[in-house]
Every structure is written in C-alpha cells, then in structure tokens.
Short mmCIF file of C-alpha atoms and ligand atoms in Angstrom, two decimals:
data_model
loop_
_atom_site.label_atom_id
_atom_site.label_comp_id
_atom_site.label_asym_id
_atom_site.label_seq_id
_atom_site.Cartn_x
_atom_site.Cartn_y
_atom_site.Cartn_z
CA UNK A 1 8.43 -8.76 13.19
CA UNK A 2 12.46 -10.02 12.83
CA UNK A 3 13.45 -11.33 10.70
CA UNK A 4 17.28 -13.35 9.18
CA UNK A 5 18.21 -15.58 6.55
CA UNK A 6 19.39 -19.37 7.17
CA UNK A 7 21.07 -21.60 5.26
CA UNK A 8 20.74 -24.71 8.08
CA UNK A 9 19.23 -27.70 6.49
CA UNK A 10 15.30 -28.46 7.57
CA UNK A 11 16.04 -31.11 9.55
CA UNK A 12 18.91 -29.13 12.33
CA UNK A 13 17.07 -26.03 13.38
CA UNK A 14 16.03 -26.75 16.64
CA UNK A 15 13.45 -23.93 16.73
CA UNK A 16 9.43 -23.58 17.72
CA UNK A 17 8.42 -24.34 14.20
CA UNK A 18 10.14 -25.44 10.72
CA UNK A 19 7.37 -24.76 7.79
CA UNK A 20 7.42 -26.10 4.13
CA UNK A 21 5.35 -26.91 1.61
CA UNK A 22 3.13 -30.09 -0.45
CA UNK A 23 2.29 -29.86 -3.70
CA UNK A 24 -1.37 -31.27 -4.64
CA UNK A 25 -1.46 -35.52 -4.59
CA UNK A 26 1.48 -35.49 -1.57
CA UNK A 27 4.47 -34.35 -4.16
CA UNK A 28 6.88 -33.69 -1.17
CA UNK A 29 8.90 -30.29 -1.91
CA UNK A 30 12.94 -30.28 -1.56
CA UNK A 31 12.75 -29.34 2.36
CA UNK A 32 9.40 -31.30 2.81
CA UNK A 33 11.39 -34.88 1.68
CA UNK A 34 13.93 -34.20 3.49
CA UNK A 35 12.05 -33.41 6.64
CA UNK A 36 10.59 -37.28 5.66
CA UNK A 37 13.87 -39.15 5.58
CA UNK A 38 15.37 -37.79 8.60
CA UNK A 39 12.29 -38.97 10.32
CA UNK A 40 13.04 -41.90 8.43
CA UNK A 41 8.64 -41.68 6.34
CA UNK A 42 6.52 -40.44 9.57
CA UNK A 43 5.40 -36.99 7.38
CA UNK A 44 4.69 -40.05 4.51
CA UNK A 45 2.80 -41.72 6.40
CA UNK A 46 0.77 -39.44 8.07
CA UNK A 47 -0.10 -37.68 4.58
CA UNK A 48 -1.23 -41.63 3.01
CA UNK A 49 -3.29 -41.56 6.45
CA UNK A 50 -5.62 -38.97 4.25
CA UNK A 51 -4.58 -35.61 6.47
CA UNK A 52 -2.80 -33.67 3.72
CA UNK A 53 -3.43 -33.77 -0.44
CA UNK A 54 -1.66 -30.57 -1.40
CA UNK A 55 -4.61 -28.61 -2.40
CA UNK A 56 -4.00 -25.19 -1.90
CA UNK A 57 -4.20 -23.35 1.39
CA UNK A 58 -4.82 -26.94 3.01
CA UNK A 59 -2.39 -27.29 5.78
CA UNK A 60 -0.79 -29.87 8.69
CA UNK A 61 0.69 -29.23 12.11
CA UNK A 62 3.16 -31.75 13.90
CA UNK A 63 4.61 -32.24 17.06
CA UNK A 64 7.54 -33.76 17.94
CA UNK A 65 8.57 -35.59 14.74
CA UNK A 66 11.91 -38.22 15.42
CA UNK A 67 15.13 -37.13 14.02
CA UNK A 68 13.54 -33.48 13.51
CA UNK A 69 15.08 -30.35 15.88
CA UNK A 70 12.15 -28.65 15.38
CA UNK A 71 9.21 -28.92 17.63
CA UNK A 72 6.68 -29.08 15.60
CA UNK A 73 6.39 -28.58 11.70
CA UNK A 74 4.42 -26.80 9.71
CA UNK A 75 2.94 -28.70 6.17
CA UNK A 76 1.24 -26.25 3.79
CA UNK A 77 -0.89 -27.38 0.55
CA UNK A 78 0.28 -25.99 -2.24
CA UNK A 79 -1.78 -26.90 -4.80
CA UNK A 80 -1.22 -28.82 -8.65
CA UNK A 81 2.56 -27.78 -8.69
CA UNK A 82 1.86 -27.02 -12.82
CA UNK A 83 -0.50 -24.00 -11.71
CA UNK A 84 1.94 -22.67 -9.07
CA UNK A 85 2.61 -18.69 -9.34
CA UNK A 86 3.50 -15.95 -7.35
CA UNK A 87 -0.15 -15.08 -6.16
CA UNK A 88 -0.64 -18.61 -5.11
CA UNK A 89 3.31 -18.01 -3.19
CA UNK A 90 1.94 -15.09 -1.76
CA UNK A 91 -1.52 -17.11 -0.58
CA UNK A 92 -0.02 -19.32 1.16
CA UNK A 93 2.82 -17.32 3.11
CA UNK A 94 -0.18 -15.92 4.13
CA UNK A 95 -1.71 -18.89 5.54
CA UNK A 96 1.02 -19.66 7.09
CA UNK A 97 1.53 -16.66 8.89
CA UNK A 98 -2.37 -16.43 9.98
CA UNK A 99 -2.35 -20.54 11.00
CA UNK A 100 0.70 -19.87 13.35
CA UNK A 101 -0.62 -16.78 14.78
CA UNK A 102 -3.59 -19.20 15.80
CA UNK A 103 -0.60 -21.09 17.59
CA UNK A 104 2.09 -20.79 20.47
CA UNK A 105 4.72 -20.65 18.23
CA UNK A 106 7.12 -17.27 18.49
CA UNK A 107 9.43 -18.37 15.85
CA UNK A 108 9.16 -20.28 12.85
CA UNK A 109 11.98 -21.20 9.68
CA UNK A 110 10.90 -21.09 6.21
CA UNK A 111 11.70 -23.32 4.21
CA UNK A 112 9.08 -22.89 0.99
CA UNK A 113 11.34 -19.72 -0.28
CA UNK A 114 13.34 -22.77 -1.65
CA UNK A 115 9.91 -23.62 -4.12
CA UNK A 116 10.36 -21.79 -7.65
CA UNK A 117 8.85 -19.61 -8.35
CA UNK A 118 7.53 -18.52 -12.28
CA UNK A 119 9.57 -15.70 -13.22
CA UNK A 120 10.59 -14.99 -10.01
CA UNK A 121 13.88 -14.89 -8.18
CA UNK A 122 14.92 -15.80 -4.72
CA UNK A 123 15.03 -11.46 -3.96
CA UNK A 124 11.60 -11.81 -4.61
CA UNK A 125 10.83 -14.57 -3.08
CA UNK A 126 12.11 -13.48 -0.06
CA UNK A 127 10.52 -9.36 0.36
CA UNK A 128 7.43 -11.00 -0.53
CA UNK A 129 7.98 -13.03 2.61
CA UNK A 130 8.63 -9.90 4.59
CA UNK A 131 5.97 -8.46 3.60
CA UNK A 132 3.04 -10.55 3.51
CA UNK A 133 4.61 -12.17 6.76
CA UNK A 134 4.41 -9.07 8.50
CA UNK A 135 0.59 -8.35 7.37
CA UNK A 136 -0.93 -11.68 8.39
CA UNK A 137 0.47 -9.92 12.09
CA UNK A 138 -1.08 -6.45 12.25
CA UNK A 139 -3.33 -5.94 14.23
CA UNK A 140 -5.13 -2.68 15.09
CA UNK A 141 -5.99 -2.78 18.41
CA UNK A 142 -4.73 0.30 20.08
CA UNK A 143 -8.29 1.53 20.25
CA UNK A 144 -9.77 -1.14 22.85
CA UNK A 145 -9.46 -1.73 26.74
CA UNK A 146 -8.43 -5.51 25.89
CA UNK A 147 -6.24 -5.95 23.01
CA UNK A 148 -6.62 -8.88 20.56
CA UNK A 149 -2.61 -9.76 20.49
CA UNK A 150 -2.06 -13.05 22.26
CA UNK A 151 0.68 -12.91 24.87
CA UNK A 152 2.90 -15.07 23.06
CA UNK A 153 2.97 -14.39 19.25
CA UNK A 154 4.55 -14.95 16.68
CA UNK A 155 7.98 -12.45 16.48
CA UNK A 156 10.49 -13.97 14.56
CA UNK A 157 11.23 -15.16 10.99
CA UNK A 158 13.84 -17.12 9.24
CA UNK A 159 13.76 -17.69 6.04
CA UNK A 160 16.22 -20.28 4.43
CA UNK A 161 18.23 -19.30 1.42
CA UNK A 162 21.54 -21.81 -0.06
CA UNK A 163 24.13 -21.28 1.18
CA UNK A 164 26.12 -20.01 -1.77
CA UNK A 165 23.81 -16.89 -1.81
CA UNK A 166 24.26 -13.33 -3.15
CA UNK A 167 24.89 -12.05 0.57
CA UNK A 168 24.16 -8.01 0.24
CA UNK A 169 21.27 -8.07 -2.10
CA UNK A 170 19.61 -11.02 -0.26
CA UNK A 171 20.04 -9.07 2.52
CA UNK A 172 18.66 -5.87 0.53
CA UNK A 173 15.43 -8.02 0.29
CA UNK A 174 14.97 -8.74 4.19
CA UNK A 175 16.11 -4.35 4.42
CA UNK A 176 13.36 -3.64 1.97
CA UNK A 177 11.04 -5.67 2.78
CA UNK A 178 11.31 -4.50 6.44
CA UNK A 179 11.15 -1.51 5.60
CA UNK A 180 8.07 -1.45 3.39
CA UNK A 181 6.13 -3.97 6.03
CA UNK A 182 6.73 -0.53 8.79
CA UNK A 183 5.66 1.67 5.86
CA UNK A 184 1.60 -0.85 5.42
CA UNK A 185 1.52 -0.33 8.77
CA UNK A 186 1.66 2.63 8.69
CA UNK A 187 -0.41 3.78 6.86
CA UNK A 188 -3.28 0.78 7.39
CA UNK A 189 -3.29 2.90 11.27
CA UNK A 190 -3.12 5.72 9.84
CA UNK A 191 -6.37 5.09 7.68
CA UNK A 192 -7.99 2.96 10.75
CA UNK A 193 -7.97 5.59 13.14
CA UNK A 194 -11.47 7.25 13.40
CA UNK A 195 -12.07 11.03 12.08
CA UNK A 196 -12.61 12.48 15.49
CA UNK A 197 -8.61 10.92 16.86
CA UNK A 198 -7.02 11.26 13.09
CA UNK A 199 -7.77 14.74 12.47
CA UNK A 200 -5.53 16.66 10.58
CA UNK A 201 -3.33 18.10 13.75
CA UNK A 202 -3.01 14.31 13.25
CA UNK A 203 -1.44 14.02 9.78
CA UNK A 204 0.49 17.25 10.86
CA UNK A 205 2.31 15.37 14.29
CA UNK A 206 3.23 12.07 12.49
CA UNK A 207 4.33 13.78 9.50
CA UNK A 208 6.67 15.72 12.72
CA UNK A 209 7.44 11.93 13.48
CA UNK A 210 9.09 11.18 10.26
CA UNK A 211 11.10 14.05 10.24
CA UNK A 212 12.22 13.70 13.67
CA UNK A 213 12.83 9.25 13.12
CA UNK A 214 14.72 10.48 9.77
CA UNK A 215 16.54 14.27 9.72
CA UNK A 216 16.86 14.02 6.10
CA UNK A 217 13.62 14.55 5.95
CA UNK A 218 11.77 18.36 6.55
CA UNK A 219 8.37 18.95 7.29
CA UNK A 220 6.30 22.11 6.52
CA UNK A 221 2.84 22.77 8.08
CA UNK A 222 0.53 25.63 6.93
CA UNK A 223 -2.30 27.60 8.12
CA UNK A 224 -5.83 28.00 6.80
CA UNK A 225 -4.70 31.44 6.76
CA UNK A 226 -1.45 31.11 4.93
CA UNK A 227 -3.92 28.82 2.67
CA UNK A 228 -5.91 31.70 2.23
CA UNK A 229 -3.58 34.35 1.60
CA UNK A 230 -1.45 32.18 -1.88
CA UNK A 231 -5.49 32.00 -2.88
CA UNK A 232 -5.82 28.49 -2.31
CA UNK A 233 -9.85 28.84 -2.88
CA UNK A 234 -10.82 25.16 -3.36
CA UNK A 235 -9.07 23.36 -0.84
CA UNK A 236 -10.16 26.27 1.59
CA UNK A 237 -14.04 25.88 -0.44
CA UNK A 238 -13.97 22.07 1.37
CA UNK A 239 -12.75 23.07 4.72
CA UNK A 240 -15.80 25.88 5.96
CA UNK A 241 -17.95 23.27 6.56
CA UNK A 242 -16.88 22.11 9.38
CA UNK A 243 -15.13 22.82 13.10
CA UNK A 244 -11.31 20.82 12.56
CA UNK A 245 -8.82 23.54 11.00
CA UNK A 246 -7.62 22.62 7.77
CA UNK A 247 -3.90 22.25 6.87
CA UNK A 248 -1.11 21.84 4.12
CA UNK A 249 1.23 19.19 4.80
CA UNK A 250 5.02 19.30 3.16
CA UNK A 251 7.05 16.72 3.95
CA UNK A 252 10.21 17.19 1.88
CA UNK A 253 12.53 13.76 1.64
CA UNK A 254 16.45 14.62 0.53
CA UNK A 255 18.35 11.95 -0.30
CA UNK A 256 21.22 13.63 -2.91
CA UNK A 257 22.12 17.00 -4.19
CA UNK A 258 19.83 20.19 -4.07
CA UNK A 259 19.12 20.68 -7.44
CA UNK A 260 18.45 17.36 -8.58
CA UNK A 261 14.32 17.45 -8.70
CA UNK A 262 12.65 15.88 -6.77
CA UNK A 263 8.98 12.81 -7.85
CA UNK A 264 6.47 14.98 -6.14
CA UNK A 265 3.61 12.85 -3.98
CA UNK A 266 0.60 14.50 -3.19
CA UNK A 267 -1.92 12.20 -1.43
CA UNK A 268 -5.75 13.77 -0.52
CA UNK A 269 -6.46 13.94 3.30
CA UNK A 270 -10.18 14.06 3.71
CA UNK A 271 -10.06 13.15 7.74
CA UNK A 272 -14.23 12.28 7.10
CA UNK A 273 -16.05 12.93 4.02
CA UNK A 274 -19.65 12.93 5.23
CA UNK A 275 -19.75 14.60 1.45
CA UNK A 276 -21.02 17.42 2.94
CA UNK A 277 -24.36 20.25 2.15
CA UNK A 278 -24.27 17.35 -0.92
CA UNK A 279 -24.54 14.55 2.04
CA UNK A 280 -23.95 10.76 1.86
CA UNK A 281 -26.93 7.68 3.30
CA UNK A 282 -25.93 6.47 6.48
CA UNK A 283 -24.95 3.10 5.16
CA UNK A 284 -21.60 2.52 5.84
CA UNK A 285 -20.70 6.18 5.99
CA UNK A 286 -18.31 5.07 8.70
CA UNK A 287 -15.50 3.97 6.11
CA UNK A 288 -15.26 7.79 5.63
CA UNK A 289 -12.94 7.42 7.73
CA UNK A 290 -10.47 5.99 5.58
CA UNK A 291 -11.07 9.42 2.99
CA UNK A 292 -7.60 9.33 3.59
CA UNK A 293 -5.66 6.82 2.93
CA UNK A 294 -4.03 8.55 -0.38
CA UNK A 295 -2.24 10.74 2.59
CA UNK A 296 -1.52 7.85 4.66
CA UNK A 297 0.61 5.99 1.33
CA UNK A 298 2.38 9.54 1.03
CA UNK A 299 3.81 10.00 4.78
CA UNK A 300 4.25 6.17 5.26
CA UNK A 301 6.42 6.00 1.28
CA UNK A 302 8.36 9.22 2.53
CA UNK A 303 9.19 7.20 5.80
CA UNK A 304 10.31 4.13 3.77
CA UNK A 305 12.40 5.75 1.25
CA UNK A 306 14.36 8.05 3.91
CA UNK A 307 14.72 4.57 6.49
CA UNK A 308 16.18 2.99 3.02
CA UNK A 309 18.21 6.27 2.37
CA UNK A 310 17.33 5.98 -1.44
CA UNK A 311 20.13 8.42 -3.29
CA UNK A 312 17.16 10.99 -4.89
CA UNK A 313 14.86 13.80 -3.30
CA UNK A 314 10.65 13.18 -2.79
CA UNK A 315 8.25 15.45 -1.35
CA UNK A 316 5.59 14.65 -0.48
CA UNK A 317 2.24 17.35 -0.39
CA UNK A 318 -1.12 16.46 1.99
CA UNK A 319 -3.87 18.64 1.84
CA UNK A 320 -5.64 17.20 4.90
CA UNK A 321 -9.54 18.61 5.79
CA UNK A 322 -12.88 16.77 6.90
CA UNK A 323 -15.79 17.27 4.69
CA UNK A 324 -18.43 19.02 6.73
CA UNK A 325 -21.87 20.63 6.03
CA UNK A 326 -21.48 22.69 8.93
CA UNK A 327 -23.18 26.61 8.35
CA UNK A 328 -20.32 27.68 6.57
CA UNK A 329 -20.11 24.53 4.28
CA UNK A 330 -19.49 25.82 0.54
CA UNK A 331 -22.85 24.99 -1.38
CA UNK A 332 -23.94 23.22 -4.45
CA UNK A 333 -24.11 26.03 -6.96
CA UNK A 334 -21.33 27.72 -5.25
CA UNK A 335 -18.03 29.11 -7.26
CA UNK A 336 -13.95 29.64 -6.24
CA UNK A 337 -11.38 30.01 -7.37
CA UNK A 338 -8.94 28.14 -7.21
CA UNK A 339 -4.76 28.91 -6.79
CA UNK A 340 -3.67 28.82 -9.90
CA UNK A 341 -6.92 31.13 -11.23
CA UNK A 342 -9.17 28.79 -12.72
CA UNK A 343 -12.64 29.10 -11.05
CA UNK A 344 -14.67 26.07 -10.38
CA UNK A 345 -18.82 25.22 -9.82
CA UNK A 346 -18.95 23.03 -7.39
CA UNK A 347 -22.28 21.12 -8.58
CA UNK A 348 -21.48 18.35 -5.91
CA UNK A 349 -19.51 19.13 -2.21
CA UNK A 350 -19.19 15.37 -2.49
CA UNK A 351 -17.11 15.58 -5.69
CA UNK A 352 -14.37 17.87 -2.57
CA UNK A 353 -10.93 15.28 -3.20
CA UNK A 354 -10.65 16.64 -6.57
CA UNK A 355 -10.44 20.26 -5.23
CA UNK A 356 -8.24 19.73 -2.30
CA UNK A 357 -6.03 18.30 -4.67
CA UNK A 358 -6.22 20.74 -7.74
CA UNK A 359 -4.64 23.23 -4.52
CA UNK A 360 -1.88 20.62 -3.63
CA UNK A 361 -1.29 20.19 -7.30
CA UNK A 362 -0.77 23.45 -7.94
CA UNK A 363 1.20 23.67 -4.81
CA UNK A 364 3.55 20.86 -5.85
CA UNK A 365 4.87 23.55 -8.83
CA UNK A 366 7.32 25.63 -6.87
CA UNK A 367 9.75 22.39 -6.32
CA UNK A 368 9.89 22.19 -9.75
CA UNK A 369 9.65 18.38 -9.95
CA UNK A 370 10.11 15.51 -13.26
CA UNK A 371 7.19 13.66 -12.23
CA UNK A 372 4.30 14.40 -9.59
CA UNK A 373 1.98 11.17 -8.81
CA UNK A 374 -1.76 11.68 -7.14
CA UNK A 375 -3.18 8.93 -5.06
CA UNK A 376 -6.86 9.71 -3.41
CA UNK A 377 -9.42 7.94 -2.00
CA UNK A 378 -11.58 9.73 -5.57
CA UNK A 379 -14.19 8.35 -6.92
CA UNK A 380 -17.17 4.82 -5.85
CA UNK A 381 -17.07 4.38 -9.72
CA UNK A 382 -13.91 3.33 -10.28
CA UNK A 383 -14.37 0.83 -7.22
CA UNK A 384 -16.99 -0.46 -9.83
CA UNK A 385 -14.63 -0.10 -12.50
CA UNK A 386 -11.29 -1.92 -10.94
CA UNK A 387 -12.93 -4.22 -7.30
CA UNK A 388 -10.50 -4.49 -5.09
CA UNK A 389 -7.74 -5.72 -7.30
CA UNK A 390 -6.19 -2.58 -8.99
CA UNK A 391 -5.96 0.91 -8.26
CA UNK A 392 -7.05 3.35 -11.62
CA UNK A 393 -4.38 4.78 -13.12
CA UNK A 394 -4.84 8.07 -15.10
CA UNK A 395 -1.81 10.61 -16.78
CA UNK A 396 -0.61 13.32 -19.45
CA UNK A 397 3.16 11.10 -19.67
CA UNK A 398 3.21 7.00 -20.79
CA UNK A 399 6.70 7.33 -19.40
CA UNK A 400 5.06 7.54 -16.56
CA UNK A 401 2.71 5.21 -16.25
CA UNK A 402 4.62 1.88 -17.67
CA UNK A 403 6.93 3.27 -15.22
CA UNK A 404 3.64 2.41 -12.47
CA UNK A 405 2.62 -0.33 -14.62
CA UNK A 406 6.02 -1.98 -13.67
CA UNK A 407 5.99 -0.98 -10.45
CA UNK A 408 3.12 -2.56 -9.79
CA UNK A 409 3.55 -6.04 -11.34
CA UNK A 410 6.91 -6.18 -9.57
CA UNK A 411 5.40 -5.34 -6.06
CA UNK A 412 2.19 -7.02 -6.46
CA UNK A 413 0.64 -4.01 -5.90
CA UNK A 414 -1.22 -3.74 -9.14
CA UNK A 415 -2.94 -0.80 -11.30
CA UNK A 416 -4.48 -0.65 -13.87
CA UNK A 417 -3.89 2.13 -16.99
CA UNK A 418 -7.66 4.28 -17.80
CA UNK A 419 -7.44 6.95 -20.96
CA UNK A 420 -7.37 10.24 -20.10
CA UNK A 421 -9.16 11.18 -24.26
CA UNK A 422 -9.90 14.82 -24.49
CA UNK A 423 -13.57 13.75 -25.47
CA UNK A 424 -13.99 12.70 -21.64
CA UNK A 425 -13.51 16.74 -20.43
CA UNK A 426 -16.37 18.45 -22.13
CA UNK A 427 -18.75 17.01 -19.33
CA UNK A 428 -16.95 19.21 -17.04
CA UNK A 429 -18.23 22.55 -19.16
CA UNK A 430 -20.39 25.11 -16.35
CA UNK A 431 -22.22 27.33 -18.06
CA UNK A 432 -21.30 29.89 -14.72
CA UNK A 433 -17.21 28.87 -14.42
CA UNK A 434 -14.34 27.37 -15.79
CA UNK A 435 -15.19 24.61 -15.62
CA UNK A 436 -17.84 22.72 -13.01
CA UNK A 437 -16.18 20.21 -10.16
CA UNK A 438 -18.54 17.15 -11.27
CA UNK A 439 -19.05 14.96 -15.28
CA UNK A 440 -22.29 13.14 -15.13
CA UNK A 441 -23.11 9.53 -13.83
CA UNK A 442 -20.63 7.89 -17.26
CA UNK A 443 -16.84 7.02 -17.05
CA UNK A 444 -16.73 8.81 -13.39
CA UNK A 445 -13.23 7.91 -12.24
CA UNK A 446 -11.92 9.25 -16.04
CA UNK A 447 -13.71 12.78 -15.76
CA UNK A 448 -13.04 12.75 -11.54
CA UNK A 449 -9.19 12.40 -13.70
CA UNK A 450 -9.91 15.44 -16.85
CA UNK A 451 -10.22 17.50 -14.15
CA UNK A 452 -6.99 17.00 -11.74
CA UNK A 453 -5.43 17.37 -15.80
CA UNK A 454 -6.21 20.96 -15.76
CA UNK A 455 -4.43 21.87 -13.08
CA UNK A 456 -1.25 19.52 -14.18
CA UNK A 457 -0.71 21.45 -17.41
CA UNK A 458 3.00 22.11 -16.39
CA UNK A 459 4.13 18.83 -15.13
CA UNK A 460 4.56 15.18 -16.01
CA UNK A 461 1.52 13.28 -13.78
CA UNK A 462 -0.03 10.86 -13.35
CA UNK A 463 -2.93 10.07 -10.97
CA UNK A 464 -3.68 6.95 -9.32
CA UNK A 465 -7.40 6.50 -7.86
CA UNK A 466 -7.09 3.84 -4.52
CA UNK A 467 -11.02 4.18 -3.58
CA UNK A 468 -11.19 0.47 -4.03
CA UNK A 469 -7.84 -0.83 -3.02
CA UNK A 470 -6.81 1.15 0.40
CA UNK A 471 -9.82 -0.41 1.82
CA UNK A 472 -11.23 -4.01 2.61
CA UNK A 473 -15.03 -3.60 3.31
CA UNK A 474 -15.89 -7.25 3.10
CA UNK A 475 -14.58 -10.24 5.94
CA UNK A 476 -11.29 -8.88 7.57
CA UNK A 477 -12.33 -4.82 7.16
CA UNK A 478 -10.19 -2.66 7.58
CA UNK A 479 -7.06 -0.34 5.86
CA UNK A 480 -4.81 -2.31 3.37
CA UNK A 481 -1.91 -0.52 3.05
CA UNK A 482 -1.83 0.33 -0.42
CA UNK A 483 -0.43 1.15 -2.56
CA UNK A 484 2.86 1.56 -1.07
CA UNK A 485 4.61 -1.24 -1.92
CA UNK A 486 3.79 0.18 -4.99
CA UNK A 487 4.69 3.64 -4.86
CA UNK A 488 7.68 2.68 -2.64
CA UNK A 489 8.98 0.06 -5.62
CA UNK A 490 8.77 2.80 -8.50
CA UNK A 491 10.44 5.00 -6.23
CA UNK A 492 13.77 2.83 -6.14
CA UNK A 493 13.56 1.93 -9.21
CA UNK A 494 13.58 5.76 -10.18
CA UNK A 495 16.65 5.55 -7.98
CA UNK A 496 17.86 3.04 -9.62
CA UNK A 497 17.60 0.49 -6.94
CA UNK A 498 14.57 -1.90 -8.25
CA UNK A 499 15.98 -5.35 -8.18
CA UNK A 500 12.73 -6.86 -9.48
CA UNK A 501 11.79 -6.77 -12.62
CA UNK A 502 8.86 -7.03 -14.21
CA UNK A 503 7.80 -10.12 -15.28
CA UNK A 504 5.95 -8.77 -18.39
CA UNK A 505 3.26 -10.78 -17.59
CA UNK A 506 0.80 -7.03 -16.55
CA UNK A 507 -2.24 -8.99 -14.87
N1 LIG B 1 -14.52 10.00 -1.08
C1 LIG B 1 -15.36 9.90 -1.98
C2 LIG B 1 -14.83 8.09 -3.00
C3 LIG B 1 -14.73 7.11 -2.65
C4 LIG B 1 -16.37 6.61 -2.70
C5 LIG B 1 -13.89 6.11 -0.85
C6 LIG B 1 -16.66 5.34 -1.73
C7 LIG B 1 -14.42 5.33 -1.21
C8 LIG B 1 -15.30 5.26 -1.51
C9 LIG B 1 -15.76 10.88 -2.89
O1 LIG B 1 -15.32 11.85 -2.07
C10 LIG B 1 -16.56 10.85 -3.49
O2 LIG B 1 -17.94 10.66 -2.19
N2 LIG B 1 -16.63 11.11 -5.21
C11 LIG B 1 -18.01 10.74 -5.54
C12 LIG B 1 -18.18 11.96 -6.61
C13 LIG B 1 -19.23 11.56 -7.50
C14 LIG B 1 -20.03 12.84 -6.84
C15 LIG B 1 -19.01 12.63 -8.34
C16 LIG B 1 -18.95 9.57 -5.51
O3 LIG B 1 -18.00 8.68 -6.19
O4 LIG B 1 -19.86 8.99 -5.95
MN1 LIG B 2 -16.89 13.18 -1.26
ZN1 LIG B 3 -13.92 11.87 -0.51
#
C-alpha cells in the first residue's frame, strides 16, 4: 500500500473516503466535528438516531454528506476517551483497514493521526498507521488458483498531519514504516509458504534476491559438504533424516566502515519440523512449516536495514534444514560433536532447533560481533508461558536485554525476559556426553536457552523464543511477521536512528 501525508482539512478532501474517530458517548474528535460543521450537523443528526455510540471498534460508513468533498466518511469508535491508549490506536487502525477492505474504496485519508495518544508522538502514530494498515490488506493467496484479493481494493492512504509539521522526521516515519511493512510481508510470505515450496534452497534464493535488490548485502551459502569440513556435527545431525539438502546462509550488510563490529542475527531455519524419530503427534503438524520463522525474520530485517541504508554493519546467519525421520536420521541416544567441539547426547530429536543454532552461534564468532541475537520458534514451553503476546527473551548481557525490551515497547512488538540462572543448567547433565539436548519438563523455554548459552560464552548474546508470537493458530491462522518490527527497531536504535523513546511502560 502507498502512504503519503496531507495537511488539507477533512471537509475539503476530494477522495473516496475520509476516516475519523468518535469517542464513547458520541464525543466527536476534532476532525469529526469539522465534518459535522461543514455538513450542517448531518453527523450529529445521524449519531443521535443511535447509529454509532463510539464504542471501541464500532464503525459507521456514510455516503454523500452535504458540504463534504469526499464520497464517503467512515466514523470509527475509539471507546471512552479516558481509556484511549496506544493499543487502542492500533486496534482502531486495524478496524479501519478491515472495513475499507470490504468496500470498493481505493484511497482513504485518515484523520486518526490527529488524535492525541498518551506518551506517543506524531512520528509513532504515523509509523504505526503505516504498519498496521498495510498488515490489514495482506493476503497469502499465491497458491490459490482464484485469488482472494478483490478487483478494487485499498491501494493508498493519506495520513493527516498538522500544517506546521517537522518535515524530515515525519517523512521518515512513512519511509521507515513502509520498510518495516514490506519486511513483515516478506517474513509472512516465507513462513506461510509450505515446506514443499519453502525449502532451504528457497531460503537461499530469497537471500540472493535481497542481495540483488541491495548490493550492500553480500550472500554466501555453504552446502552440507562445506559444513562437514568445518565440523558442524550438530546441524548435520538434524539434516540426516531428510532428503532436502541443508544450507548455511549468511547475509552481510555493510552500512559503515568495514572495521565496525556487526550485530549478528541468527535465525532458526527448520523448513519443516516433523520431530524426527521423536515424531510429533499428527494434530496441527502442518503448522511446523513455520519453524523457519526465525530465519524469515532475519532475511526480512536485513532487507529493511538495507532499504533504509542504515549506518551500521549487520550480519544474518541462517542454518536451514528439515527435521525428518528418514532411515539415516539421528536417533535418541546418539551423540554428535558440535562445531565448538562440545559433544551432545540427542535424547529427543524434536529438540532440533538448538542443535542447528548451536553450530550457527559458534560460526557467528568469526564475524567478531558486537552483539548476537538468535531468533527461533524454539519451544512449546514458551507458548505456554507467554502466549501470543510477548516473545521470550533470555541472554547473558543485561545491556543487550534492556535494549531489546525497550525496542519491544517502542515498536509494539513486545518481549518479556525470563531468568537464565545457573540453577537451570544442571537439567542438561548427561552421563554420556558433555550435555544432553533436553532438560526435563520443567522450565522448557529456559533450559533450551541454557543449552544455547553454552555456545555463546564468548559473545554478548540474547535469545528470542518466538514460538508463540510468529504464528496465529486461532482465527486468521497464519504468520504474523513478528519479530521483524522489534528487530528493525533495535537496529535503528543501535545506529542512533531510532525516533521512538521507550514510554517507560514495559507492559
Ligand atoms: N519447533 C518446535 C517448537 C514449537 C512448538 C514451535 C510449538 C511452535 C509451536 C521445537 O523444535 C520443538 O519441537 N521443541 C520441543 C522441545 C522438547 C522436545 C524439549 C517442544 O517444545 O516440545
Ligand atoms: Mn522440534
Ligand atoms: Zn522445531
């Protein structure tokens, strides 16, 4: 979708639709009041009949109001004014997008950006409007022979700004919002794409497409033989059960001098997780096509920073493989040797994410990183602990964890920290190898991170468990594109480009 800014008043907008807010008890926002005035109280008249009370998410579409240049006016309920906040702002934008998608409106002007949101400035409101509105028109229909997208659909949105606006900062809100929105689309597309299409080779091809569009990104792909020579026994152990060849994909974005240490993002790229010999139950196994959502978020984040020409160096590392129960698959009890030299007893072949990540994390050392963040749909336990709202955060560097928490609050793509205390490490003791790949049933998200921590001792490292946030299994089943907004925010902040101050509300 296209976005631009406008300073023209609502009654003079000659477009298919003008959108403005109404608070509970029919309290008109400033834009709605102007429309009401220009239409000689047509709006107040209609509201008095009881058509719209102003409850959150309520909508009323009006046509051909007198004295108003736009063909339609969409009134959106914002709830009680004293309860109005940033989460409701996002909800109202999403509702607007959904209603407009049902009409034949191709272009709309939103005056919702005029509503004051506690602790958030205009930059934030514009960027969120772009991200949320774009997400509402996202469809994944490339594998359908008849497309879902209607012939006439919302293609452009203008966002109202006051006439004394601070030009460069606000156009950056649009540019950054659009880069994030595009990256979120890419991440969703990859995670929605099933594993017979989205193979490790497909991920590598996508990385090369990013390189082609942005020459500041250099892609290298290692095959199984090359990984074997390096000694990546853990990653290759997972790949053994599948006919699909594993790949290690690296994307290097150079946005500043070569000597500046990069931020390294490592994304779990299991293109299908059957569980291997420790096979998963049949119910919802289809969803394990999104077990590469971490990889997708890394690819997409690199695309966004390259598009924004961010002044920093960023490296993406994607270990990509299937986890299948073929005749050569690793079996419970097998011991593999990781790239770090540490040996691992594979007690459960379904705990495969940590096995491919540990070799990729050791590999990350060669980039002499400033910080390393891994992103993985790692544990069902994290879904139980935090649900769909927060990604799990664990790490060995408090400064890095704090930056990620702040980026989560700023972007609305939130994370919550879990403890990585030594007490949990002993769950991984093994009588036959340096460690086992699983702990017991308790604290599964934490013991998974404990496993990874044994491979990141030389690094400033954080781990994001996105098993609960990267996918929606309820209504509107599908990929969410998280944590792309979080990662882009973190990197914008890192380069000193971040415009949003954390609002102090970590919740
Ligand atoms: N990919 C799964 C984690 C997962 C589960 C993601 C549900 C999304 C939704 C991971 O590879 C896995 O199977 N983890 C096991 C670990 C266990 C064997 C210690 C799990 O969480 O059950
Ligand atoms: Mn698994
Ligand atoms: Zn998995």
